[in-house]
PDB file of C-alpha atoms in Angstrom:
ATOM      1  CA  MET A   1      85.603 131.137  93.445  1.00  0.00           C
ATOM      2  CA  THR A   2      83.186 128.593  91.944  1.00  0.00           C
ATOM      3  CA  LYS A   3      83.608 124.818  92.267  1.00  0.00           C
ATOM      4  CA  LYS A   4      84.327 124.587  88.519  1.00  0.00           C
ATOM      5  CA  LYS A   5      87.154 127.120  88.812  1.00  0.00           C
ATOM      6  CA  ASN A   6      88.529 125.217  91.818  1.00  0.00           C
ATOM      7  CA  ILE A   7      88.577 121.995  89.805  1.00  0.00           C
ATOM      8  CA  ILE A   8      90.359 123.642  86.887  1.00  0.00           C
ATOM      9  CA  LEU A   9      92.925 125.146  89.256  1.00  0.00           C
ATOM     10  CA  VAL A  10      93.598 121.692  90.692  1.00  0.00           C
ATOM     11  CA  LEU A  11      94.001 120.288  87.189  1.00  0.00           C
ATOM     12  CA  ALA A  12      96.400 123.078  86.322  1.00  0.00           C
ATOM     13  CA  PHE A  13      98.356 122.378  89.504  1.00  0.00           C
ATOM     14  CA  LEU A  14      98.634 118.705  88.523  1.00  0.00           C
ATOM     15  CA  CYS A  15     100.558 119.540  85.362  1.00  0.00           C
ATOM     16  CA  LEU A  16     102.418 122.417  86.999  1.00  0.00           C
ATOM     17  CA  PHE A  17     103.617 120.101  89.739  1.00  0.00           C
ATOM     18  CA  THR A  18     104.812 117.593  87.159  1.00  0.00           C
ATOM     19  CA  GLY A  19     106.545 120.357  85.227  1.00  0.00           C
ATOM     20  CA  ILE A  20     108.508 121.423  88.301  1.00  0.00           C
ATOM     21  CA  PHE A  21     109.458 117.810  88.949  1.00  0.00           C
ATOM     22  CA  LEU A  22     110.617 117.345  85.365  1.00  0.00           C
ATOM     23  CA  PHE A  23     112.804 120.428  85.621  1.00  0.00           C
ATOM     24  CA  GLN A  24     114.441 119.103  88.766  1.00  0.00           C
ATOM     25  CA  ALA A  25     114.859 115.653  87.234  1.00  0.00           C
ATOM     26  CA  SER A  26     116.521 117.079  84.122  1.00  0.00           C
ATOM     27  CA  LEU A  27     119.175 118.633  86.321  1.00  0.00           C
ATOM     28  CA  LYS A  28     119.902 115.489  88.355  1.00  0.00           C
ATOM     29  CA  PRO A  29     118.108 112.558  86.723  1.00  0.00           C
ATOM     30  CA  GLN A  30     119.938 109.818  88.572  1.00  0.00           C
ATOM     31  CA  GLU A  31     119.507 111.496  91.935  1.00  0.00           C
ATOM     32  CA  ALA A  32     115.819 112.075  91.288  1.00  0.00           C
ATOM     33  CA  LYS A  33     115.256 108.411  90.554  1.00  0.00           C
ATOM     34  CA  LYS A  34     117.213 107.356  93.609  1.00  0.00           C
ATOM     35  CA  GLU A  35     115.496 109.753  95.989  1.00  0.00           C
ATOM     36  CA  GLU A  36     111.999 109.184  94.707  1.00  0.00           C
ATOM     37  CA  PRO A  37     111.451 105.490  93.919  1.00  0.00           C
ATOM     38  CA  LYS A  38     108.054 104.260  92.847  1.00  0.00           C
ATOM     39  CA  SER A  39     105.915 102.332  95.317  1.00  0.00           C
ATOM     40  CA  ARG A  40     107.028  98.743  95.770  1.00  0.00           C
ATOM     41  CA  ILE A  41     103.819  97.142  94.570  1.00  0.00           C
ATOM     42  CA  ALA A  42     103.678  99.252  91.411  1.00  0.00           C
ATOM     43  CA  ASP A  43     107.276  98.282  90.635  1.00  0.00           C
ATOM     44  CA  THR A  44     107.141  94.570  91.277  1.00  0.00           C
ATOM     45  CA  ILE A  45     103.788  93.373  89.961  1.00  0.00           C
ATOM     46  CA  VAL A  46     103.790  92.379  86.293  1.00  0.00           C
ATOM     47  CA  ILE A  47     101.087  90.820  84.197  1.00  0.00           C
ATOM     48  CA  GLU A  48     102.237  87.236  84.842  1.00  0.00           C
ATOM     49  CA  GLU A  49     101.688  87.787  88.566  1.00  0.00           C
ATOM     50  CA  GLN A  50      98.193  89.235  88.275  1.00  0.00           C
ATOM     51  CA  LYS A  51      95.296  87.285  89.682  1.00  0.00           C
ATOM     52  CA  THR A  52      92.306  86.306  87.573  1.00  0.00           C
ATOM     53  CA  GLU A  53      89.199  88.472  87.766  1.00  0.00           C
ATOM     54  CA  GLU A  54      87.452  85.814  89.857  1.00  0.00           C
ATOM     55  CA  GLU A  55      90.336  85.644  92.317  1.00  0.00           C
ATOM     56  CA  ILE A  56      90.407  89.382  92.958  1.00  0.00           C
ATOM     57  CA  SER A  57      86.656  89.981  92.909  1.00  0.00           C
ATOM     58  CA  ASN A  58      86.305  89.553  96.673  1.00  0.00           C
ATOM     59  CA  GLY A  59      88.271  92.715  97.391  1.00  0.00           C
ATOM     60  CA  GLU A  60      90.959  90.924  99.400  1.00  0.00           C
ATOM     61  CA  LYS A  61      93.630  92.902  97.573  1.00  0.00           C
ATOM     62  CA  ILE A  62      92.258  96.204  98.877  1.00  0.00           C
ATOM     63  CA  LEU A  63      92.552  95.028 102.457  1.00  0.00           C
ATOM     64  CA  GLN A  64      96.113  93.919 101.730  1.00  0.00           C
ATOM     65  CA  TYR A  65      96.979  97.369 100.398  1.00  0.00           C
ATOM     66  CA  ARG A  66      95.506  99.048 103.468  1.00  0.00           C
ATOM     67  CA  THR A  67      97.543  96.809 105.726  1.00  0.00           C
ATOM     68  CA  GLU A  68     100.776  97.152 103.753  1.00  0.00           C
ATOM     69  CA  TYR A  69     100.576 100.929 103.553  1.00  0.00           C
ATOM     70  CA  ASN A  70      98.880 101.404 106.922  1.00  0.00           C
ATOM     71  CA  ASN A  71      96.407 103.633 105.114  1.00  0.00           C
ATOM     72  CA  GLN A  72      92.626 103.316 105.159  1.00  0.00           C
ATOM     73  CA  GLU A  73      92.347 105.764 102.257  1.00  0.00           C
ATOM     74  CA  VAL A  74      93.032 102.997  99.728  1.00  0.00           C
ATOM     75  CA  VAL A  75      89.656 102.687  97.993  1.00  0.00           C
ATOM     76  CA  GLY A  76      90.500 100.411  95.096  1.00  0.00           C
ATOM     77  CA  GLU A  77      92.946  98.935  92.644  1.00  0.00           C
ATOM     78  CA  LEU A  78      93.277  99.987  89.012  1.00  0.00           C
ATOM     79  CA  GLN A  79      94.468  97.441  86.481  1.00  0.00           C
ATOM     80  CA  ILE A  80      94.791  97.421  82.699  1.00  0.00           C
ATOM     81  CA  PRO A  81      95.173  93.794  81.552  1.00  0.00           C
ATOM     82  CA  ASN A  82      98.122  92.963  79.277  1.00  0.00           C
ATOM     83  CA  THR A  83     100.106  95.834  80.755  1.00  0.00           C
ATOM     84  CA  SER A  84     102.191  96.371  83.896  1.00  0.00           C
ATOM     85  CA  LEU A  85      99.655  98.849  85.315  1.00  0.00           C
ATOM     86  CA  VAL A  86      98.400  97.467  88.633  1.00  0.00           C
ATOM     87  CA  VAL A  87      98.194 100.202  91.251  1.00  0.00           C
ATOM     88  CA  PRO A  88      96.278 101.046  94.418  1.00  0.00           C
ATOM     89  CA  VAL A  89      93.828 103.920  94.125  1.00  0.00           C
ATOM     90  CA  LEU A  90      93.726 106.459  96.933  1.00  0.00           C
ATOM     91  CA  GLN A  91      91.145 109.075  97.886  1.00  0.00           C
ATOM     92  CA  SER A  92      91.513 112.080 100.148  1.00  0.00           C
ATOM     93  CA  ASP A  93      89.116 114.892 101.036  1.00  0.00           C
ATOM     94  CA  ASP A  94      90.599 117.032  98.262  1.00  0.00           C
ATOM     95  CA  ASN A  95      92.316 116.588  94.894  1.00  0.00           C
ATOM     96  CA  LYS A  96      95.670 117.875  96.137  1.00  0.00           C
ATOM     97  CA  TYR A  97      97.036 115.564  98.819  1.00  0.00           C
ATOM     98  CA  TYR A  98      97.908 112.570  96.635  1.00  0.00           C
ATOM     99  CA  LEU A  99      99.508 114.764  93.998  1.00  0.00           C
ATOM    100  CA  ASP A 100     102.657 114.565  96.103  1.00  0.00           C
ATOM    101  CA  HIS A 101     102.102 111.680  98.520  1.00  0.00           C
ATOM    102  CA  LEU A 102     102.634 107.949  97.978  1.00  0.00           C
ATOM    103  CA  PRO A 103     100.108 105.363  99.229  1.00  0.00           C
ATOM    104  CA  ASP A 104     101.955 105.128 102.563  1.00  0.00           C
ATOM    105  CA  LYS A 105     101.558 108.942 102.868  1.00  0.00           C
ATOM    106  CA  THR A 106     105.268 109.553 102.338  1.00  0.00           C
ATOM    107  CA  LYS A 107     105.694 112.899 100.605  1.00  0.00           C
ATOM    108  CA  ASN A 108     106.988 112.302  97.084  1.00  0.00           C
ATOM    109  CA  SER A 109     106.612 114.202  93.824  1.00  0.00           C
ATOM    110  CA  LEU A 110     105.542 111.023  92.005  1.00  0.00           C
ATOM    111  CA  GLY A 111     102.304 111.078  93.975  1.00  0.00           C
ATOM    112  CA  SER A 112      99.674 108.349  93.659  1.00  0.00           C
ATOM    113  CA  VAL A 113      96.787 107.410  91.424  1.00  0.00           C
ATOM    114  CA  PHE A 114      93.727 108.816  93.156  1.00  0.00           C
ATOM    115  CA  LEU A 115      89.955 109.033  92.871  1.00  0.00           C
ATOM    116  CA  ASP A 116      88.290 112.444  92.654  1.00  0.00           C
ATOM    117  CA  TYR A 117      87.290 113.504  96.163  1.00  0.00           C
ATOM    118  CA  ARG A 118      83.731 114.178  94.972  1.00  0.00           C
ATOM    119  CA  ASN A 119      83.233 110.557  93.925  1.00  0.00           C
ATOM    120  CA  ASN A 120      81.926 107.427  95.562  1.00  0.00           C
ATOM    121  CA  VAL A 121      83.404 104.266  94.057  1.00  0.00           C
ATOM    122  CA  ASP A 122      79.991 103.159  92.744  1.00  0.00           C
ATOM    123  CA  ASP A 123      79.023 106.455  91.059  1.00  0.00           C
ATOM    124  CA  ARG A 124      77.868 106.276  87.455  1.00  0.00           C
ATOM    125  CA  LYS A 125      80.907 108.375  86.528  1.00  0.00           C
ATOM    126  CA  ILE A 126      84.223 108.214  88.374  1.00  0.00           C
ATOM    127  CA  ILE A 127      87.428 110.142  87.653  1.00  0.00           C
ATOM    128  CA  LEU A 128      90.961 108.925  88.430  1.00  0.00           C
ATOM    129  CA  TYR A 129      94.068 111.115  88.229  1.00  0.00           C
ATOM    130  CA  GLY A 130      97.747 110.231  87.971  1.00  0.00           C
ATOM    131  CA  HIS A 131     101.029 111.888  87.047  1.00  0.00           C
ATOM    132  CA  ASN A 132     102.829 111.630  83.728  1.00  0.00           C
ATOM    133  CA  SER A 133     106.411 112.582  82.878  1.00  0.00           C
ATOM    134  CA  GLU A 134     108.655 112.819  79.846  1.00  0.00           C
ATOM    135  CA  THR A 135     111.721 111.607  81.732  1.00  0.00           C
ATOM    136  CA  ILE A 136     110.614 109.617  84.806  1.00  0.00           C
ATOM    137  CA  GLU A 137     108.553 106.430  84.717  1.00  0.00           C
ATOM    138  CA  THR A 138     105.143 107.027  86.290  1.00  0.00           C
ATOM    139  CA  ASP A 139     102.090 104.821  86.720  1.00  0.00           C
ATOM    140  CA  PHE A 140     100.068 106.678  84.085  1.00  0.00           C
ATOM    141  CA  HIS A 141     102.867 107.149  81.545  1.00  0.00           C
ATOM    142  CA  LEU A 142     101.682 104.109  79.585  1.00  0.00           C
ATOM    143  CA  LEU A 143      98.401 105.908  78.833  1.00  0.00           C
ATOM    144  CA  GLU A 144     100.337 107.766  76.135  1.00  0.00           C
ATOM    145  CA  ASN A 145     100.274 104.527  74.132  1.00  0.00           C
ATOM    146  CA  TYR A 146      96.551 105.012  73.536  1.00  0.00           C
ATOM    147  CA  VAL A 147      97.240 107.895  71.177  1.00  0.00           C
ATOM    148  CA  ASP A 148      98.179 105.158  68.704  1.00  0.00           C
ATOM    149  CA  PRO A 149      95.008 103.271  67.658  1.00  0.00           C
ATOM    150  CA  THR A 150      96.995 100.077  67.033  1.00  0.00           C
ATOM    151  CA  TYR A 151      97.679  99.868  70.782  1.00  0.00           C
ATOM    152  CA  TYR A 152      93.995 100.056  71.618  1.00  0.00           C
ATOM    153  CA  SER A 153      92.870  96.678  70.270  1.00  0.00           C
ATOM    154  CA  ASP A 154      94.863  94.622  72.787  1.00  0.00           C
ATOM    155  CA  HIS A 155      94.492  97.012  75.714  1.00  0.00           C
ATOM    156  CA  ASN A 156      90.898  98.227  75.682  1.00  0.00           C
ATOM    157  CA  ILE A 157      89.770  96.902  79.067  1.00  0.00           C
ATOM    158  CA  ILE A 158      90.101  98.673  82.420  1.00  0.00           C
ATOM    159  CA  LEU A 159      89.506  96.897  85.730  1.00  0.00           C
ATOM    160  CA  PHE A 160      88.647  98.786  88.896  1.00  0.00           C
ATOM    161  CA  GLN A 161      88.504  96.638  92.017  1.00  0.00           C
ATOM    162  CA  THR A 162      86.921  98.037  95.169  1.00  0.00           C
ATOM    163  CA  GLU A 163      86.543  96.416  98.557  1.00  0.00           C
ATOM    164  CA  ASN A 164      83.161  94.995  97.546  1.00  0.00           C
ATOM    165  CA  LYS A 165      83.087  94.704  93.776  1.00  0.00           C
ATOM    166  CA  LEU A 166      85.094  94.374  90.574  1.00  0.00           C
ATOM    167  CA  TYR A 167      84.113  96.822  87.834  1.00  0.00           C
ATOM    168  CA  ARG A 168      85.038  96.138  84.224  1.00  0.00           C
ATOM    169  CA  TYR A 169      85.146  98.924  81.632  1.00  0.00           C
ATOM    170  CA  GLN A 170      85.750  99.016  77.876  1.00  0.00           C
ATOM    171  CA  ILE A 171      87.522 102.095  76.531  1.00  0.00           C
ATOM    172  CA  PHE A 172      85.407 104.040  74.051  1.00  0.00           C
ATOM    173  CA  SER A 173      87.198 107.371  73.804  1.00  0.00           C
ATOM    174  CA  VAL A 174      90.786 108.624  73.881  1.00  0.00           C
ATOM    175  CA  TYR A 175      91.463 112.306  73.399  1.00  0.00           C
ATOM    176  CA  ILE A 176      93.647 115.276  74.319  1.00  0.00           C
ATOM    177  CA  ALA A 177      92.065 118.121  76.287  1.00  0.00           C
ATOM    178  CA  THR A 178      93.632 121.522  75.728  1.00  0.00           C
ATOM    179  CA  GLN A 179      90.952 124.006  76.784  1.00  0.00           C
ATOM    180  CA  ASP A 180      87.588 122.365  77.356  1.00  0.00           C
ATOM    181  CA  TYR A 181      87.616 120.407  80.598  1.00  0.00           C
ATOM    182  CA  GLN A 182      84.100 119.008  80.531  1.00  0.00           C
ATOM    183  CA  HIS A 183      85.488 115.617  81.490  1.00  0.00           C
ATOM    184  CA  VAL A 184      85.758 116.735  85.133  1.00  0.00           C
ATOM    185  CA  ASN A 185      82.038 117.502  85.478  1.00  0.00           C
ATOM    186  CA  LEU A 186      80.137 115.220  87.831  1.00  0.00           C
ATOM    187  CA  ASN A 187      76.791 116.923  88.332  1.00  0.00           C
ATOM    188  CA  PHE A 188      74.228 115.930  85.711  1.00  0.00           C
ATOM    189  CA  THR A 189      70.573 115.414  85.072  1.00  0.00           C
ATOM    190  CA  ASP A 190      69.734 112.310  83.063  1.00  0.00           C
ATOM    191  CA  GLU A 191      69.418 114.483  79.961  1.00  0.00           C
ATOM    192  CA  THR A 192      72.692 116.341  80.402  1.00  0.00           C
ATOM    193  CA  TYR A 193      74.474 113.092  81.295  1.00  0.00           C
ATOM    194  CA  ALA A 194      73.423 111.508  77.994  1.00  0.00           C
ATOM    195  CA  ALA A 195      74.704 114.586  76.150  1.00  0.00           C
ATOM    196  CA  HIS A 196      77.945 114.403  78.099  1.00  0.00           C
ATOM    197  CA  LEU A 197      78.555 110.782  77.079  1.00  0.00           C
ATOM    198  CA  ALA A 198      77.957 111.689  73.440  1.00  0.00           C
ATOM    199  CA  TRP A 199      80.375 114.611  73.774  1.00  0.00           C
ATOM    200  CA  LEU A 200      83.102 112.404  75.274  1.00  0.00           C
ATOM    201  CA  LYS A 201      82.776 109.896  72.446  1.00  0.00           C
ATOM    202  CA  LYS A 202      82.878 112.650  69.836  1.00  0.00           C
ATOM    203  CA  GLN A 203      86.200 113.930  71.198  1.00  0.00           C
ATOM    204  CA  SER A 204      88.017 110.652  70.533  1.00  0.00           C
ATOM    205  CA  LEU A 205      91.124 110.771  68.362  1.00  0.00           C
ATOM    206  CA  TYR A 206      89.869 107.692  66.520  1.00  0.00           C
ATOM    207  CA  ASP A 207      86.747 105.555  66.306  1.00  0.00           C
ATOM    208  CA  THR A 208      87.030 102.719  68.815  1.00  0.00           C
ATOM    209  CA  GLY A 209      83.941 101.031  67.405  1.00  0.00           C
ATOM    210  CA  VAL A 210      82.383 100.927  70.879  1.00  0.00           C
ATOM    211  CA  GLY A 211      78.832 102.228  71.082  1.00  0.00           C
ATOM    212  CA  ILE A 212      77.352 104.028  74.081  1.00  0.00           C
ATOM    213  CA  VAL A 213      73.878 104.511  75.517  1.00  0.00           C
ATOM    214  CA  SER A 214      72.555 107.198  77.839  1.00  0.00           C
ATOM    215  CA  THR A 215      72.645 104.937  80.900  1.00  0.00           C
ATOM    216  CA  ASP A 216      76.275 103.820  80.591  1.00  0.00           C
ATOM    217  CA  GLU A 217      78.415 104.116  83.714  1.00  0.00           C
ATOM    218  CA  ILE A 218      81.925 105.353  82.959  1.00  0.00           C
ATOM    219  CA  ILE A 219      85.465 105.731  84.230  1.00  0.00           C
ATOM    220  CA  VAL A 220      87.708 108.646  83.228  1.00  0.00           C
ATOM    221  CA  LEU A 221      91.502 108.446  83.507  1.00  0.00           C
ATOM    222  CA  GLN A 222      93.368 111.741  83.321  1.00  0.00           C
ATOM    223  CA  THR A 223      97.073 112.463  83.102  1.00  0.00           C
ATOM    224  CA  CYS A 224      99.275 115.262  81.791  1.00  0.00           C
ATOM    225  CA  TYR A 225     100.275 115.304  78.147  1.00  0.00           C
ATOM    226  CA  PHE A 226     103.019 117.257  76.432  1.00  0.00           C
ATOM    227  CA  GLU A 227     101.881 117.614  72.816  1.00  0.00           C
ATOM    228  CA  PRO A 228     100.892 120.386  73.231  1.00  0.00           C
ATOM    229  CA  VAL A 229     102.488 121.321  76.539  1.00  0.00           C
ATOM    230  CA  GLY A 230      99.914 121.865  79.266  1.00  0.00           C
ATOM    231  CA  SER A 231      97.327 119.513  77.813  1.00  0.00           C
ATOM    232  CA  TYR A 232      95.710 116.438  79.338  1.00  0.00           C
ATOM    233  CA  LEU A 233      95.377 112.927  77.993  1.00  0.00           C
ATOM    234  CA  ILE A 234      91.909 111.528  78.690  1.00  0.00           C
ATOM    235  CA  VAL A 235      90.970 107.853  78.480  1.00  0.00           C
ATOM    236  CA  VAL A 236      87.293 106.994  78.966  1.00  0.00           C
ATOM    237  CA  GLY A 237      85.723 103.578  79.415  1.00  0.00           C
ATOM    238  CA  LYS A 238      82.137 102.358  79.847  1.00  0.00           C
ATOM    239  CA  LYS A 239      81.087  99.655  82.276  1.00  0.00           C
ATOM    240  CA  ILE A 240      80.467  96.268  80.683  1.00  0.00           C
TER     241      ILE A 240
END
């Protein structure tokens, strides 16, 4: 089986796993919430408690996460300013483990936000995955707000803090993937990379007004979407 097929199978498993969890939650919603709480940091940090960009740029927060969770696989922190999204980013040697493991490696259907195993944090294109749900609050559920262009104007910045650097991205494309999963590709020549950026921008549900050039470095956020069922919501930002 080719690498591309493997990636697509993992993507399919991501939504399938969420679908199974939703079915279980619909039967016993209160029990599901009680048995599978979100990670403490994701629950308690709100925008008023966030540090400034200068304060977090030294990567101290990443070391704190590693200590708190006793897990050296924390590679960063994802934050969207003016929202409650502030979560550690994990990375394993595959794209399966953190589908159903929390940052402290406790097995849990809510999983974690994680970086594609093929990536280094400083790659020109990085991909982050996270669960979505129609009934249970998840870290990436708020990404659904980006389908509405009025939400975009006040929430168009993505921050990705690593141990050594703070990366700032501006969202330039929001779209729903139903069949074509080009967003998971990571192997490019300079020419095919430029074409890929243009393709990602063209897919957007609305014009963000953000231009791109062939050398832009990007971040891709992926989560499940349910209109239509089995689709993926993709949010793409360029480094600024």
